[in-house]
Each structure stands twice: as C-alpha cells, then as structure tokens.
CSV table of C-alpha atoms and ligand atoms in Angstrom, one decimal:
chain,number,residue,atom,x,y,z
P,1,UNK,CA,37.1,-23.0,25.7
P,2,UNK,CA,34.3,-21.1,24.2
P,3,UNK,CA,35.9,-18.1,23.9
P,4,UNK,CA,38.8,-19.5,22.0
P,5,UNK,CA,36.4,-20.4,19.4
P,6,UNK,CA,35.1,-17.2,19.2
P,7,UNK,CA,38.3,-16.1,18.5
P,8,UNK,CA,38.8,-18.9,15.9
P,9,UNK,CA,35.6,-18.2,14.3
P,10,UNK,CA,36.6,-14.6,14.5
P,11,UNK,CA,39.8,-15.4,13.0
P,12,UNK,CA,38.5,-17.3,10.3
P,13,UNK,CA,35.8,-14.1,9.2
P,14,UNK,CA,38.8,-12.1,9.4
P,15,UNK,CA,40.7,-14.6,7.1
P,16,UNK,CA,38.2,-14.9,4.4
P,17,UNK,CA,37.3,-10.9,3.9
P,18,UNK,CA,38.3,-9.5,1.0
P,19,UNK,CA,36.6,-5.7,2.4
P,20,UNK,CA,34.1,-5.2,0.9
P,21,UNK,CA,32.2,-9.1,0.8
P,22,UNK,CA,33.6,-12.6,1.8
P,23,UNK,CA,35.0,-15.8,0.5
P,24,UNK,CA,33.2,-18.6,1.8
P,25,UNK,CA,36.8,-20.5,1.9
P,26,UNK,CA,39.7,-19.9,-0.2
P,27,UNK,CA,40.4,-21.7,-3.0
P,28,UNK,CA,37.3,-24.1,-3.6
P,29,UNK,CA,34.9,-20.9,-3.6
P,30,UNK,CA,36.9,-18.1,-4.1
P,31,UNK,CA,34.2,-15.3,-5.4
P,32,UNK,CA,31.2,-14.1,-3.6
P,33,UNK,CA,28.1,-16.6,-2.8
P,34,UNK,CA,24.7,-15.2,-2.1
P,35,UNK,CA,23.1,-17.0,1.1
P,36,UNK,CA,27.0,-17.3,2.5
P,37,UNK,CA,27.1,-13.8,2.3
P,38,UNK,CA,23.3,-13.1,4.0
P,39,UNK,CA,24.2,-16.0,7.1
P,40,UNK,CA,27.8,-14.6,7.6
P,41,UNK,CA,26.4,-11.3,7.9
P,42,UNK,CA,24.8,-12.9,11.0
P,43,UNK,CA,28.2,-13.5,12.4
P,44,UNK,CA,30.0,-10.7,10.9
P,45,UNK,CA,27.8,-8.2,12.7
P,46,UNK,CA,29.7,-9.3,15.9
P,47,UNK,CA,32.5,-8.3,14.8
P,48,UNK,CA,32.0,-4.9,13.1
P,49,UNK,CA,28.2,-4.0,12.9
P,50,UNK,CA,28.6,-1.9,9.6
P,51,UNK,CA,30.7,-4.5,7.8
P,52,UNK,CA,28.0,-6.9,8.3
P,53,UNK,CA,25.5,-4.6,6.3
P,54,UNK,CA,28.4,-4.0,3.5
P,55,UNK,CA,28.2,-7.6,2.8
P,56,UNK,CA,24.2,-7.4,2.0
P,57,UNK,CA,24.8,-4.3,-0.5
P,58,UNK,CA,28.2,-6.0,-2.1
P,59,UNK,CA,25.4,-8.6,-3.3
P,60,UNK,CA,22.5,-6.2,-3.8
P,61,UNK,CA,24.9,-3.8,-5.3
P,62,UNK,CA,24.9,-7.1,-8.2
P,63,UNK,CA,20.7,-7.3,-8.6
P,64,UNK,CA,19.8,-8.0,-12.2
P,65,UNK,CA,17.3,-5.1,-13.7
P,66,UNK,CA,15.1,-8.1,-13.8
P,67,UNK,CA,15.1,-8.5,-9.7
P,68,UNK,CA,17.1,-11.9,-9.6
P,69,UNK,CA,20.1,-11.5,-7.4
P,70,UNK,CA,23.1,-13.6,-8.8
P,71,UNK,CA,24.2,-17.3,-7.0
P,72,UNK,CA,28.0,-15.9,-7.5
P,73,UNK,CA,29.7,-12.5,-7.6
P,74,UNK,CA,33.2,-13.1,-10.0
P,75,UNK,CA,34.4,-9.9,-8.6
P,76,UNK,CA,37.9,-10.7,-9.9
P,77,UNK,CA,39.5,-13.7,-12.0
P,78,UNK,CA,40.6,-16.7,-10.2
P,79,UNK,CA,40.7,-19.5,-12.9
P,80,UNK,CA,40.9,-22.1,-9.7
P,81,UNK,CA,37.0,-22.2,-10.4
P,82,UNK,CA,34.9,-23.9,-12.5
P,83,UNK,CA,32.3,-23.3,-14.3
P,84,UNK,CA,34.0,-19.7,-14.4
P,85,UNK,CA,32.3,-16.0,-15.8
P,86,UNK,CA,33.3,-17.4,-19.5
P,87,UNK,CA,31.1,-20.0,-19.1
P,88,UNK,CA,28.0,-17.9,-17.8
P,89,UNK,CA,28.6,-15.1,-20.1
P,90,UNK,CA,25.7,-13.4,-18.3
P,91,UNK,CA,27.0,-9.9,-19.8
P,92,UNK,CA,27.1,-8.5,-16.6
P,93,UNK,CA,29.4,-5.6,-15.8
P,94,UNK,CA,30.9,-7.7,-13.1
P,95,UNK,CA,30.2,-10.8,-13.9
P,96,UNK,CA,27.9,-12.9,-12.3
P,97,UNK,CA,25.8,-16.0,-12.6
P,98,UNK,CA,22.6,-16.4,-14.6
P,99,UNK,CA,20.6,-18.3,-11.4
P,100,UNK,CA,20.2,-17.3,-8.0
P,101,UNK,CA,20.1,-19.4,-4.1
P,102,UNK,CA,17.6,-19.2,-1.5
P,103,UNK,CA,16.2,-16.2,-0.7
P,104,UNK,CA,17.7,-15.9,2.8
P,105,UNK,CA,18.4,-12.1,2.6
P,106,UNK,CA,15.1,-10.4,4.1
P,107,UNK,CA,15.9,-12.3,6.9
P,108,UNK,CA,19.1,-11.8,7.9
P,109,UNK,CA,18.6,-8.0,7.4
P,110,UNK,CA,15.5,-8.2,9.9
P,111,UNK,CA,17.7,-9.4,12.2
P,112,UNK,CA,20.3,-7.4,11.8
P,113,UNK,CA,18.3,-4.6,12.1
P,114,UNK,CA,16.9,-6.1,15.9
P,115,UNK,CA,19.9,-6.4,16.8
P,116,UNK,CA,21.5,-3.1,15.8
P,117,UNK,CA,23.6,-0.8,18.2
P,118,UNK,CA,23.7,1.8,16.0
P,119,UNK,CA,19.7,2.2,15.1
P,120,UNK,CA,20.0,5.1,13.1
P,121,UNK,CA,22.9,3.8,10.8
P,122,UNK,CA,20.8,0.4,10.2
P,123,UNK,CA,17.6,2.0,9.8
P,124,UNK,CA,19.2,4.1,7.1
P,125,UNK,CA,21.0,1.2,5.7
P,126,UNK,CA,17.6,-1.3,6.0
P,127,UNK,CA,15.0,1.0,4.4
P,128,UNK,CA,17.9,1.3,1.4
P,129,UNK,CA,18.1,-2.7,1.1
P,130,UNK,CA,14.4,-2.7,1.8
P,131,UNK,CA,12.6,-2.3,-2.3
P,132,UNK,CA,15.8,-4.3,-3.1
P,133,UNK,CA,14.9,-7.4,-1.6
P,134,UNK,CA,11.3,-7.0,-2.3
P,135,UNK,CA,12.4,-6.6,-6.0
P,136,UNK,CA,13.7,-10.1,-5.3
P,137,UNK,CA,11.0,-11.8,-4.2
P,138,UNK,CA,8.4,-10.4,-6.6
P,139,UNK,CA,11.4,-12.0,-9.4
P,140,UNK,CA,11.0,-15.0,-7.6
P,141,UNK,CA,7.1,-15.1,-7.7
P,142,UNK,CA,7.1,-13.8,-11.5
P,143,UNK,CA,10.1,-15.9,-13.2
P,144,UNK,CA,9.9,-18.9,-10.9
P,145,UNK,CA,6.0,-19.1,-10.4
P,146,UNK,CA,4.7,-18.8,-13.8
P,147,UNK,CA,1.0,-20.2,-12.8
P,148,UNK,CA,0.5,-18.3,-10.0
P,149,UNK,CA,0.8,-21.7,-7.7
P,150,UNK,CA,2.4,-19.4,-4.7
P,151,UNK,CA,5.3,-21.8,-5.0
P,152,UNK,CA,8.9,-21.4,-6.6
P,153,UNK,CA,10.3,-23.9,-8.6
P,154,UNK,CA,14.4,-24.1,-8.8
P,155,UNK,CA,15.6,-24.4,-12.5
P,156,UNK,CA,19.0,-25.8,-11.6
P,157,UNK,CA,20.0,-27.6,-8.7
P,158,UNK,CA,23.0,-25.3,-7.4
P,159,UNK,CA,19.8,-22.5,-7.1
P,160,UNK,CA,18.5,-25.0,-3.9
P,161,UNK,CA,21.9,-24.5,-2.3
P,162,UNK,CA,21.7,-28.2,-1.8
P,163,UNK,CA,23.2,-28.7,-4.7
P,164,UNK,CA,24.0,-32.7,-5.1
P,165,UNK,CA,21.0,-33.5,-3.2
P,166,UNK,CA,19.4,-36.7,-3.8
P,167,UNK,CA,16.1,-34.9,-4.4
P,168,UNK,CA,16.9,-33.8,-7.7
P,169,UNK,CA,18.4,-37.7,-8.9
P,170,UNK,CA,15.6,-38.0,-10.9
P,171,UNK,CA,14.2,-35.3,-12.3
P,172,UNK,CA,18.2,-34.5,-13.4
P,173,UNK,CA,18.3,-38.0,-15.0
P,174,UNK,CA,16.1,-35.9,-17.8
P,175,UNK,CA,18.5,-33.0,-18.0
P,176,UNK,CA,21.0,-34.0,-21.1
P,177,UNK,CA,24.6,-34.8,-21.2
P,178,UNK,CA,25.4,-35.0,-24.7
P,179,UNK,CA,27.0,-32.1,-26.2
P,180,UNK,CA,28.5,-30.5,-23.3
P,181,UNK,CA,32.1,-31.1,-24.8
P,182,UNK,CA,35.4,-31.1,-22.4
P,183,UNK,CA,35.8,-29.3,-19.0
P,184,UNK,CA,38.0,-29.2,-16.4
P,185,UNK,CA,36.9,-29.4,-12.8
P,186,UNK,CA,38.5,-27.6,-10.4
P,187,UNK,CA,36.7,-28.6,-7.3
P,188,UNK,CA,38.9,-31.9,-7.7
P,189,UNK,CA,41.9,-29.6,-6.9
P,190,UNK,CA,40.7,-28.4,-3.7
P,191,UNK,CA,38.1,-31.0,-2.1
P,192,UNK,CA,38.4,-34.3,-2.0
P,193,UNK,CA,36.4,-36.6,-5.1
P,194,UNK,CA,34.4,-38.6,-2.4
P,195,UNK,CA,32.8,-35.6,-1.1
P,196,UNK,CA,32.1,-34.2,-4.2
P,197,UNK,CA,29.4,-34.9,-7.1
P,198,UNK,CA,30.2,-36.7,-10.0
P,199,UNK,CA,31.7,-36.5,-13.5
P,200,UNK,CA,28.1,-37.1,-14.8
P,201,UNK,CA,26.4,-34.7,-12.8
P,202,UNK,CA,28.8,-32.0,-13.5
P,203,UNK,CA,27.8,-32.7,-16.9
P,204,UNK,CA,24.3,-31.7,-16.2
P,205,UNK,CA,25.4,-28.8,-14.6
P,206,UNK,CA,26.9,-27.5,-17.5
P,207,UNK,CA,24.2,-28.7,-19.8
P,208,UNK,CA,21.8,-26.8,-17.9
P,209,UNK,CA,23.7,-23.4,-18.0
P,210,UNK,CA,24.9,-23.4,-21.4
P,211,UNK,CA,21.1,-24.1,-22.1
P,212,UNK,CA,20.2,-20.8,-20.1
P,213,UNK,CA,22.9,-19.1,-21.7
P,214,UNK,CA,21.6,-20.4,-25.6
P,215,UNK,CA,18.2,-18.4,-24.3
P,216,UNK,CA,19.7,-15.3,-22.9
P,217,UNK,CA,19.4,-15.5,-19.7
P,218,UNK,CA,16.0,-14.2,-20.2
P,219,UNK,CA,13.9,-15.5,-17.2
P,220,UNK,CA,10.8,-14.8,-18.7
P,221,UNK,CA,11.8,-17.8,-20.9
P,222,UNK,CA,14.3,-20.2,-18.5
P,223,UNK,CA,11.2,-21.6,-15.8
P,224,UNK,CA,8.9,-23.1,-18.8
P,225,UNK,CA,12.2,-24.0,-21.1
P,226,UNK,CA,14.1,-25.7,-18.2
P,227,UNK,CA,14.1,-29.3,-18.3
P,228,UNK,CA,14.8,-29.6,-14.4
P,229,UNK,CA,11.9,-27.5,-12.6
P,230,UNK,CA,11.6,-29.1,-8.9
P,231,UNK,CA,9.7,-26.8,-6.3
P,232,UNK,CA,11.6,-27.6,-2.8
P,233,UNK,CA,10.0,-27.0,0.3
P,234,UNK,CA,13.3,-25.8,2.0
P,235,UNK,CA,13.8,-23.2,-0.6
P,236,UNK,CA,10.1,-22.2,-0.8
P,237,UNK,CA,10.2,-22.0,3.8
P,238,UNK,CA,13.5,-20.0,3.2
P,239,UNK,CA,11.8,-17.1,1.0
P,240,UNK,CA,8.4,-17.5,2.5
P,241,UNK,CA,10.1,-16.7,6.1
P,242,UNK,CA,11.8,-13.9,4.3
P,243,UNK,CA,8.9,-12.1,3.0
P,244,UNK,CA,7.3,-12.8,6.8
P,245,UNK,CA,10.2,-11.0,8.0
P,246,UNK,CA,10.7,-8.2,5.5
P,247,UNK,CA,6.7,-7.5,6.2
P,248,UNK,CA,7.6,-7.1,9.8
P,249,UNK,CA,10.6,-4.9,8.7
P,250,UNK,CA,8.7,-2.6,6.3
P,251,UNK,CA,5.8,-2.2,9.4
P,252,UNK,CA,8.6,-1.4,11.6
P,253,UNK,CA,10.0,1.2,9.5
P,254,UNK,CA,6.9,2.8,8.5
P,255,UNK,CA,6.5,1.4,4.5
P,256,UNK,CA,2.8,-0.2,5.5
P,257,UNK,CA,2.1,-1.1,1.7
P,258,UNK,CA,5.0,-3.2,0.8
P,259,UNK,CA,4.6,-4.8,4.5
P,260,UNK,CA,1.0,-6.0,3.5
P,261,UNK,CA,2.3,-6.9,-0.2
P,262,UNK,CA,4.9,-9.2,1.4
P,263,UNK,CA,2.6,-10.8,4.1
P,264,UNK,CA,0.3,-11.7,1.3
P,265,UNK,CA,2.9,-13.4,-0.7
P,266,UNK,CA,3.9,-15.5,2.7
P,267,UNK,CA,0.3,-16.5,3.8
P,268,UNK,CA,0.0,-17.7,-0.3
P,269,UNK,CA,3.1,-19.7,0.3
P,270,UNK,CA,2.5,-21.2,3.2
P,271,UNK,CA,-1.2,-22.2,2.2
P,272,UNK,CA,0.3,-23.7,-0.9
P,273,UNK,CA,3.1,-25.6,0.8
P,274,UNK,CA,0.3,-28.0,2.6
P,275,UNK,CA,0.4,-30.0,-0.9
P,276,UNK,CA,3.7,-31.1,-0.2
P,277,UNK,CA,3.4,-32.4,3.5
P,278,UNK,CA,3.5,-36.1,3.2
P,279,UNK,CA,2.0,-38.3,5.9
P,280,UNK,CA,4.1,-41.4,5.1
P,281,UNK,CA,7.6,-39.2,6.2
P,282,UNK,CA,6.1,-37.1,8.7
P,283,UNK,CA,7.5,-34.6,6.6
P,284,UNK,CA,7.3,-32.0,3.1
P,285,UNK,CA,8.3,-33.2,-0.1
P,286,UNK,CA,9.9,-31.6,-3.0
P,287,UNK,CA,7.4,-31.7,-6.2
P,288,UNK,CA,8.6,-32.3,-9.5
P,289,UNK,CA,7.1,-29.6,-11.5
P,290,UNK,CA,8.1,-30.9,-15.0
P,291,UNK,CA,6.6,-34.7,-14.1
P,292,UNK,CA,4.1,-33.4,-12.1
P,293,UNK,CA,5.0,-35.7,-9.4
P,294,UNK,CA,6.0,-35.6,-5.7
P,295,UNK,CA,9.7,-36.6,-5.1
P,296,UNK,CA,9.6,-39.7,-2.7
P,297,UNK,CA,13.3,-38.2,-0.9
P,298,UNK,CA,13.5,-38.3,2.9
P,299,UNK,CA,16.1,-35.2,2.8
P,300,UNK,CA,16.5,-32.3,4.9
P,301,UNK,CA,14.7,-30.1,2.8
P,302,UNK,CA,11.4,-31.2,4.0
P,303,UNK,CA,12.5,-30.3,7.4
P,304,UNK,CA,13.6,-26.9,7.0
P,305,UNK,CA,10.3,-25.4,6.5
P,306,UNK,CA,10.2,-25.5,10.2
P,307,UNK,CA,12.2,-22.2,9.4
P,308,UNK,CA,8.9,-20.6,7.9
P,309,UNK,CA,5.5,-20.5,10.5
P,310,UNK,CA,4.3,-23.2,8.7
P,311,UNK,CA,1.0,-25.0,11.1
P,312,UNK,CA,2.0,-25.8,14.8
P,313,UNK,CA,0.4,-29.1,14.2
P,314,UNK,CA,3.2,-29.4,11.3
P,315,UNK,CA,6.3,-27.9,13.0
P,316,UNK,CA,5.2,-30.5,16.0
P,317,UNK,CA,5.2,-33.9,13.6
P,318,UNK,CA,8.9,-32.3,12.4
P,319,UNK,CA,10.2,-32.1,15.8
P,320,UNK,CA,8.9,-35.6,16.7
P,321,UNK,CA,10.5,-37.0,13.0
P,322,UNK,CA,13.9,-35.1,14.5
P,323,UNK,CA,13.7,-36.8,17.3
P,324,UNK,CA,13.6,-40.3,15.4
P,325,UNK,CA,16.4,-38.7,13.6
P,326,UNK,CA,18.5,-38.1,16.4
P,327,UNK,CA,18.3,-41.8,17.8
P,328,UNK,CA,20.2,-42.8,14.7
P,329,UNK,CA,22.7,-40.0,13.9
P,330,UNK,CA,25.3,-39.0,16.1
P,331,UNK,CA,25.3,-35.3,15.1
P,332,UNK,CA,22.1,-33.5,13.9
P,333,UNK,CA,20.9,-32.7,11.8
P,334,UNK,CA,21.8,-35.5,8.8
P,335,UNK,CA,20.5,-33.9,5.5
P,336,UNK,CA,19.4,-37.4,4.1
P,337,UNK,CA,17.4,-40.1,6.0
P,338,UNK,CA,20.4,-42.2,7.0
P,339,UNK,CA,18.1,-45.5,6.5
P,340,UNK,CA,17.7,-44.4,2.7
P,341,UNK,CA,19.9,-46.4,0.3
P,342,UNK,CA,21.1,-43.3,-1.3
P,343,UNK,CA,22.2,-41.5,2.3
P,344,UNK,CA,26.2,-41.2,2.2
P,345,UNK,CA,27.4,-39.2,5.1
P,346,UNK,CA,30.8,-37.8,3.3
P,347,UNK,CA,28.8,-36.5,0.1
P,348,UNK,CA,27.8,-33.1,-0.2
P,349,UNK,CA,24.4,-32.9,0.6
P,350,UNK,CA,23.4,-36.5,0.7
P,351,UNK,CA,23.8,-37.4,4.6
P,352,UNK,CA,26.4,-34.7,6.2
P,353,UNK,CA,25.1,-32.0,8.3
P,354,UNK,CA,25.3,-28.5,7.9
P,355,UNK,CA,25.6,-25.4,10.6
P,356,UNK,CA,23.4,-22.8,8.4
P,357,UNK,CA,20.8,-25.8,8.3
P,358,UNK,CA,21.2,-26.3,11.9
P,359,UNK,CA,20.8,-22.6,13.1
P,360,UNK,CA,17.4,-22.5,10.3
P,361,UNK,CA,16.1,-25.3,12.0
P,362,UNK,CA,16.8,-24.6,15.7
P,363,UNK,CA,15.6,-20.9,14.7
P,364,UNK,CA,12.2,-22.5,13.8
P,365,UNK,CA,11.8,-24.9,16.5
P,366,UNK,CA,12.7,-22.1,19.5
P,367,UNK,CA,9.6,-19.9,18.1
P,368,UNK,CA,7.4,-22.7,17.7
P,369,UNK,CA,8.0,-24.0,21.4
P,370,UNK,CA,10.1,-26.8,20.7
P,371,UNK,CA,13.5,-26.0,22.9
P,372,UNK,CA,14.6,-29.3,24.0
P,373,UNK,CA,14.8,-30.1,20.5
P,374,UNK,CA,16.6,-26.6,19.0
P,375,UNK,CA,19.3,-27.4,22.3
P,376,UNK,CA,20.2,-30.6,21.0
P,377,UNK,CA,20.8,-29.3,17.2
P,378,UNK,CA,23.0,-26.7,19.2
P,379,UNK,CA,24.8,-28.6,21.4
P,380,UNK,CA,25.8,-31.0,18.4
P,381,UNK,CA,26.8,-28.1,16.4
P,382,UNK,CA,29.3,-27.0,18.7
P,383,UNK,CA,30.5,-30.6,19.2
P,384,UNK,CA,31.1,-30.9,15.7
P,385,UNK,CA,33.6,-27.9,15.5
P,386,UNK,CA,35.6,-29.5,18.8
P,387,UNK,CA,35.4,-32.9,17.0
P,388,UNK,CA,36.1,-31.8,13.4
P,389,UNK,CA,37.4,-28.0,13.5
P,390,UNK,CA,35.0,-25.4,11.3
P,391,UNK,CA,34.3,-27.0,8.4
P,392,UNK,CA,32.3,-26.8,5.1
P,393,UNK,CA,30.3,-29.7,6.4
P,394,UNK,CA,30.6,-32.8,8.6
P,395,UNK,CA,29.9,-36.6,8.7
P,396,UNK,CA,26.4,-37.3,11.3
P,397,UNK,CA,28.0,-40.4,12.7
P,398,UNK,CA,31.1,-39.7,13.3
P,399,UNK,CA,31.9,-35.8,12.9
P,400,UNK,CA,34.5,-36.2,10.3
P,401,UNK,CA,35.2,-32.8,9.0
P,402,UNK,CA,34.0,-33.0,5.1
P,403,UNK,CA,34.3,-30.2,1.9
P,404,UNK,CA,36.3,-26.7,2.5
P,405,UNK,CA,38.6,-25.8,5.6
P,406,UNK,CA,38.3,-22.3,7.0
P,407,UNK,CA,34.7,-22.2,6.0
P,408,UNK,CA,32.7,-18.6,6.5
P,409,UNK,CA,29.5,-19.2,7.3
P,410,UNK,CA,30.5,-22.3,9.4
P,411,UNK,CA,32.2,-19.5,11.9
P,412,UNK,CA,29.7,-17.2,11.5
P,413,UNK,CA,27.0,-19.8,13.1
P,414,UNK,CA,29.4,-20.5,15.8
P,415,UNK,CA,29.1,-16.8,16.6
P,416,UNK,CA,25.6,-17.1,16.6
P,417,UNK,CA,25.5,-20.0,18.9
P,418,UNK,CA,27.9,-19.1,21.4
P,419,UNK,CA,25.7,-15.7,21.6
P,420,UNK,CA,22.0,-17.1,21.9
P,421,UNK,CA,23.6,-20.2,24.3
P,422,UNK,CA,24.9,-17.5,26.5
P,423,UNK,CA,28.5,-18.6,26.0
P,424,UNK,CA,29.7,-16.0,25.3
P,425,UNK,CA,28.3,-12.8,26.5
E,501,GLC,C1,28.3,-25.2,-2.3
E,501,GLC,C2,27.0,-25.3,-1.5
E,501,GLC,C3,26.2,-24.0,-1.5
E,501,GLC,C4,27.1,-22.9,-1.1
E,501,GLC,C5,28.4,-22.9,-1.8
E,501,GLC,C6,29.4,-21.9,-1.2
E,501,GLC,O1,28.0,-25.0,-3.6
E,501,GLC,O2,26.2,-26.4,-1.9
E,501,GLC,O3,25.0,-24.1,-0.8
E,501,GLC,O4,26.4,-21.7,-1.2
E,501,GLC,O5,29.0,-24.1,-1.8
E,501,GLC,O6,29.6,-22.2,0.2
C-alpha cells in the first residue's frame, strides 16, 4: 500500500513539472509559487537529486535587486489566473509578483544539502544559493522590519501563505474596497466557491496590490504605506528557522561570517517572538502592527513556531494545546480552533488542515522531544491521502478532500513521510 503512494505521489511530481520548476496543480495555480517550490524540493529530491536544487535556482534565478524573492513566477501566459502579470506590472523581465511568502528556502536547502548523495554537486550548488538566500532575509529584516523590532510584518495577506486566514478579518476590514473597479476571478473556474474566499475579500486583495503598484513597488515605501501590516508568528518561526539553518549551512561550508550574521538575526527573532505568546491560548498570537494590537485568533499560526527553537517550556505548552486539539478534530492538524465561531473546515485556511503545516509542525516537535505527538500529525497525514486522495487541503473532521486535485507539495510531503516513517526505504 505504501509503495503505491509513492508511486502516486511520484506520479503526481512527474505530472506537475514543467523542467525546469513545478506547478503546484494545474489549472488553479498554473505558474511557479515560492514556498511550493522550496517544500517540493523536499520531495523532488527523491526522485532526481539535481532536479530538486533546479527548482530552488528557477526561483532564485527571479530575486528582486532589492533581495525580495517573488510569491509567483508568470513564466509563461495562462490567462486561467487571476490577478495575472498585467495586474502586478512589477516590470520584471519575467514577470513576477510585487510580494513574497514565507521564507522557507534556507531550510529546505539545508536539508537538501544533509541529505545529498552527490556532496560535491550540492556543495557547489548550496554555496551558490547561499548569499542568495541571505540576500533574502536581510530584505526581509530591512523592508519588512522598519524599527528594528526583530520581527517581520506581512503587507498583504497572500505574503503569510495562509492567505484567507481568519487572523487578518480585522485588520483587512481597514484595507479599502472602493475603487477597485470590475474583475474576473478565475479561481471560481477551477475550485469550488465554498472553499474559496470571498467576492469582498478579493476586493481587498486587489486593492492592496494596485496600491503597491501606484508606489512602485518600491519596498522601502510599501511596509509604512500599507494599510494591512500584521506580524505572524508562523511566518516570523518560518524565516527565523531559516536563518537557524542557513547559519548551520554557512558553518558547514566554511562562510563563518554570514553564519554568525544569520544566527544573530534568529536569536533577535526568537527573543522578540516572546511578546506574542499568549497565556490565555497556550499559544503565539499574530500582532497587528498598524493598530498596535494583538490579534485574539486561535489559528494555526501560533502553533507553527514550534518549527523555529523557540523555549522548550514553549514548544511543551504547544504540544499539550495539540493534544487538546486532537481530542476534537479527526485529522490534525485543523488550522483554526474548531470551537471558534469563525472555524469552517472546507475554507481555505480557516479550519482544514494542511500537509506542509503538518510536516513543519511534526519537524518541530521530533527535535524538541515530543514524538508521540509528531507520530500522530503523521499518521493522520497519511490517513488523509487514503481517505481523501492528495489534495490541496482537507476537512479535520471528516477528511473531505478540499481546494486543487493533483496538488505538488501535498506529494512531495507524502514522500517525506513515507521516508522518515520508514515506509518506504
Ligand atoms: C494558495 C495558498 C498558498 C500557496 C498557493 C499555491 O494561495 O494559500 O499558501 O502557496 O495556494 O499552492
């Protein structure tokens, strides 16, 4: 049984690869995505080590002068999309977004480099991607970090990767609708309108990026003129874990200074993230930055930071909170409290679980001693792909499959768990 899901997860990597980067399913996201690509590489490297660092410089190859590297690659048309490169007009020679997604990258490449067969070829390839990455996260420190703080705010919510999270209701209530004119969705075409945010949001979407747009796209400018700045601790644990690992990285292959650079920018980050943790949820908070207020959201992104090497005393209350969780969900881990009033287990990021979020968190848990926990997230991860095939996302209570068919990074995690379970050899 396991091995014919390799072989489907396989199948489906093989599907979605257009050579040179990946799809994360066809149709609803038909251009390159930037943490797909770094968590499929995971997978990928199963499959065909180099191909698996191809996907890291296809993205890298896309780095603003600036540092940012680009939520989307439009590396040909496809008007099935919306809001397409017209809308953007970022300038770019391929186009590309004006905002980025968590900083998942450093990571990845760490571990690809562990893992490596062929040492030579991915020391070469690592020490390339190396300044890249760290490019990257000084960007995010500089553009997204304005005070200093050691925390990153997100200036639009598709930057969190948890894009219709109930986190950013509020704070979005403030972003504008009016003047945003007529657009056609596309998402409607391929995913199901139950699943997928609504008309009003989308209208704040577009608000936001045709405001970016009216400035430039100059990030020295878009953090303090954005009306939607929300520092998230998943997002923050995410890059903080990445500059833990690129340090590591950089030691390993003999660049000392930008190892110390980087560990100093995680040990800030982590230090800073303590104002978040909130006693009454056992868990972190996201901070609205424009209000100056702490977001009262019981999601998922409070959870994740498990990911970074936040305190032991902290990643200990988070297991214990997911074991409360996992007395009332069928299938970890749900990415909103499902006693919350806005939890809805079909809709994007407001209840369903998510395979990259489960492999983050079980990743955390297994270093910080908390197996019985990590097994659990696994062994309902792989339940969900028997119950509801390899899907975008799935419902916690009763594994319906939700989003995207066919979905990239989906298969890629199965690869990953079938590997560290043992499964498959
Ligand atoms: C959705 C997700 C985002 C992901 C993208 C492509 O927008 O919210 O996290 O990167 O789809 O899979």
């Amino acid at each position: 049984m396991s091995n014919a899901l390799y072989d489907q997860a396989v199948e489906i990597l093989e599907r979605n690869d257009l050579g040179h980067y990946t799809v994360p399913t066809h149709g609803l996201y038909p251009f390159q995505w930037n943490w797909d690509s770094a968590l499929s590489a995971l997978g990928q490297y199963y499959v065909d080590e180099s191909r698996a660092w191809t996907e890291i410089e296809t993205l890298f190859d896309h780095q603003w002068e600036d540092g940012m590297v680009p939520h989307i690659i439009f590396h040909k048309e496809d008007d099935g999309y919306f809001p397409g490169p017209d809308v953007w007009s970022t300038n770019r020679p391929t186009p590309t977004t004006g905002i980025t997604q968590p900083a998942v990258t450093g990571f990845a490449v760490r571990r690809l480099y562990e893992r490596a067969k062929d040492k030579d070829m991915a020391r070469k390839r690592a020490l390339a991607l190396l300044p890249k990455i760290a490019a990257w996260h000084d960007w995010f420190f500089r553009a997204r970090d304005p005070q200093g703080t050691g925390m990153v705010a997100i200036i639009h919510p598709w930057e969190s990767g948890r894009d219709n999270s109930v986190d950013w209701d509020d704070a979005f209530e403030r972003v504008p609708t009016e003047g945003v004119g007529d657009f056609k969705r596309r998402d409607l075409d391929h995913a199901d309108p139950d699943h997928r945010p609504t008309h009003e949001q989308y209208q704040r979407y577009i608000w936001l990026v045709k405001h970016f747009r009216s400035l430039g796209w100059d990030n020295s400018k878009l953090h303090d003129a954005s009306p939607f700045r929300v520092v998230d601790p998943g997002f923050n644990a995410i890059l903080l874990r990445s500059c833990a690992d690129l340090a590591a990285l950089a030691e390993e292959l003999g660049e000392p200074e930008l190892a110390a650079h980087e560990r100093a920018q995680a040990e800030k980050g982590l230090a800073a993230m303590e104002n978040l943790w909130s006693d009454k949820h056992q868990q972190y908070l996201c901070y609205d930055r424009a209000a100056e207020t702490l977001i009262d959201s019981p999601s998922i992104g409070g959870l994740l930071p498990v990911f970074a090497r936040i305190k032991q005393s902290r990643a200990d209350a988070i297991a214990e909170h997911l074991e409360k969780l996992g007395q009332r969900v069928k299938y970890m881990v749900p990415s909103h409290d499902p006693d919350a009033a806005e939890y809805d287990g079909a809709r994007y990021w407001r209840g369903p679980s998510w395979l990259i979020v489960n492999y983050m968190i079980s990743d955390g848990l297994l270093r910080d001693g908390h197996e019985d926990m990590a097994a659990r997230i696994i062994a309902d991860s792989m339940k969900l792909i028997h119950v509801g095939g390899f899907a975008e996302y799935f419902d916690p209570m009763n594994g319906d499959p939700c989003g995207g068919p066919h979905f990239t990074w989906t298969a890629a995690m199965v690869i990953e768990f079938l590997k560290l379970t043992g499964e498959v050899a």
